[in-house]
Amino acid sequence: MKLTIVTIVCVVLINFISEAYGCTCLPGTDQERFCSATFVSRGRVTDMKPLKGGEIEYTVAVNYNFKIKVPSTLKVRSNQSSAACGIILDKGVEYLISGTVRKDRYRTRYYTNSCRWTRRWQDIKPDTQQKLLKGQFNSC
């Protein structure tokens, strides 16, 4: 009986611990996600490569910039772990990708994660696609 109780307590504690270290995103509207991002672009993933430190770098052929101008071939990074809000993008698929930019003296890096407005373009509602294309999200 004691072993059963100890087992149940351990299972409950493990669930709490895994929840505490998982990825949690704040809810928000599309407008809020647009405004909180440094860049918002539409493009197709052409390549991906794992990096040291648990990151993955996606090469994206950008065909439209909705916010700042980014390179036509964008290298965007994300964590590989979903627990760290990493996002998995599929090669050959077109996405709306948003994220942040980090600059230092030598380079500019682009980052995204699962809390950002990064979705398959085909999964973005048609009226939202039109608002993006017409620049109706630009009033931040």
Coordinates of C-alpha atoms in Angstrom, one line a residue:
M1 CA 0.0 0.0 0.0
K2 CA 2.8 2.4 0.9
L3 CA 4.6 1.6 -2.3
T4 CA 1.5 2.4 -4.3
I5 CA 1.1 5.8 -2.6
V6 CA 4.8 6.6 -3.1
T7 CA 4.5 5.7 -6.8
I8 CA 1.5 7.9 -7.3
V9 CA 3.2 10.8 -5.5
C10 CA 6.3 10.4 -7.7
V11 CA 4.2 10.3 -10.9
V12 CA 2.4 13.5 -9.8
L13 CA 5.6 15.3 -9.0
I14 CA 7.2 14.3 -12.3
N15 CA 4.2 15.8 -14.1
F16 CA 4.5 19.0 -12.2
I17 CA 8.3 19.2 -12.9
S18 CA 7.9 18.5 -16.6
E19 CA 5.2 21.2 -16.8
A20 CA 7.3 23.7 -15.0
Y21 CA 10.2 23.3 -17.5
G22 CA 8.0 23.1 -20.7
C23 CA 7.4 25.9 -23.2
T24 CA 4.7 28.3 -22.3
C25 CA 3.6 31.1 -24.6
L26 CA 1.5 34.1 -23.8
P27 CA -1.8 34.2 -25.7
G28 CA -2.1 37.1 -28.1
T29 CA -3.8 38.4 -31.3
D30 CA -2.3 38.3 -34.7
Q31 CA -1.7 42.0 -34.4
E32 CA 0.1 41.6 -31.1
R33 CA 2.3 38.9 -32.5
F34 CA 3.1 41.0 -35.6
C35 CA 4.0 44.0 -33.4
S36 CA 6.1 42.0 -31.0
A37 CA 8.3 40.6 -33.8
T38 CA 11.3 42.4 -35.3
F39 CA 10.8 40.7 -38.7
V40 CA 7.8 39.1 -40.3
S41 CA 8.4 37.4 -43.7
R42 CA 6.9 34.9 -46.0
G43 CA 9.2 32.3 -47.5
R44 CA 10.0 28.7 -48.4
V45 CA 12.4 26.5 -46.3
T46 CA 15.1 25.3 -48.6
D47 CA 17.5 23.7 -46.2
M48 CA 18.1 22.9 -42.5
K49 CA 21.1 22.0 -40.4
P50 CA 21.5 21.2 -36.8
L51 CA 24.0 23.4 -34.9
K52 CA 26.0 23.0 -31.7
G53 CA 24.2 24.0 -28.5
G54 CA 20.8 22.4 -29.5
E55 CA 19.9 24.9 -32.2
I56 CA 18.8 24.3 -35.8
E57 CA 19.3 26.7 -38.6
Y58 CA 16.8 27.0 -41.4
T59 CA 17.6 28.5 -44.8
V60 CA 14.5 30.3 -46.1
A61 CA 14.0 31.7 -49.6
V62 CA 12.1 34.9 -48.7
N63 CA 9.6 36.1 -51.2
Y64 CA 7.8 38.8 -49.2
N65 CA 8.7 41.0 -46.2
F66 CA 5.9 42.4 -44.1
K67 CA 7.9 44.3 -41.7
I68 CA 11.7 45.0 -42.1
K69 CA 13.6 44.0 -45.1
V70 CA 15.5 40.7 -44.5
P71 CA 18.0 39.0 -46.9
S72 CA 16.3 37.2 -49.8
T73 CA 18.1 34.0 -48.5
L74 CA 17.4 34.1 -44.7
K75 CA 19.2 32.0 -42.2
V76 CA 16.8 31.7 -39.2
R77 CA 17.6 29.8 -36.0
S78 CA 15.4 28.0 -33.5
N79 CA 16.0 25.7 -30.6
Q80 CA 15.6 22.0 -31.5
S81 CA 13.7 21.2 -28.3
S82 CA 10.0 21.9 -28.1
A83 CA 10.4 22.2 -24.4
A84 CA 12.6 25.2 -25.1
C85 CA 9.9 26.6 -27.5
G86 CA 11.8 25.3 -30.5
I87 CA 9.9 25.0 -33.7
I88 CA 10.3 22.4 -36.5
L89 CA 9.9 23.7 -40.0
D90 CA 9.5 21.3 -43.0
K91 CA 11.8 21.6 -46.0
G92 CA 9.9 22.7 -49.2
V93 CA 7.0 24.3 -47.3
E94 CA 6.1 28.0 -47.4
Y95 CA 5.8 29.7 -44.0
L96 CA 4.9 33.0 -42.4
I97 CA 8.0 33.4 -40.2
S98 CA 8.4 36.0 -37.5
G99 CA 11.0 36.5 -34.9
T100 CA 13.8 38.7 -33.5
V101 CA 17.1 40.0 -34.8
R102 CA 20.3 39.9 -32.8
K103 CA 23.2 41.9 -34.0
D104 CA 26.8 42.2 -32.8
R105 CA 29.9 43.7 -34.4
Y106 CA 30.4 40.8 -36.8
R107 CA 27.0 39.4 -37.8
T108 CA 23.2 39.7 -37.7
R109 CA 21.3 36.6 -36.7
Y110 CA 17.6 35.9 -37.0
Y111 CA 15.6 33.8 -34.5
T112 CA 12.1 32.3 -34.2
N113 CA 10.4 30.0 -31.9
S114 CA 7.0 28.4 -31.3
C115 CA 5.7 31.4 -29.4
R116 CA 6.2 33.6 -32.5
W117 CA 3.9 34.0 -35.4
T118 CA 5.5 31.2 -37.4
R119 CA 2.9 29.1 -39.3
R120 CA 2.5 27.4 -42.6
W121 CA 1.3 30.0 -45.1
Q122 CA -1.6 27.8 -46.2
D123 CA -2.8 27.6 -42.5
I124 CA -3.0 31.4 -42.3
K125 CA -6.7 32.5 -42.8
P126 CA -7.2 34.1 -46.2
D127 CA -8.5 37.4 -44.7
T128 CA -5.3 37.5 -42.5
Q129 CA -3.2 36.8 -45.6
Q130 CA -4.9 39.7 -47.4
K131 CA -4.3 42.0 -44.4
L132 CA -0.6 41.2 -44.4
L133 CA -0.3 41.7 -48.1
K134 CA -2.1 45.1 -47.9
G135 CA 0.0 46.3 -45.0
Q136 CA -2.9 46.5 -42.6
F137 CA -0.8 45.1 -39.7
N138 CA 1.8 47.9 -39.8
S139 CA 0.2 50.2 -37.3
C140 CA 2.1 49.1 -34.1

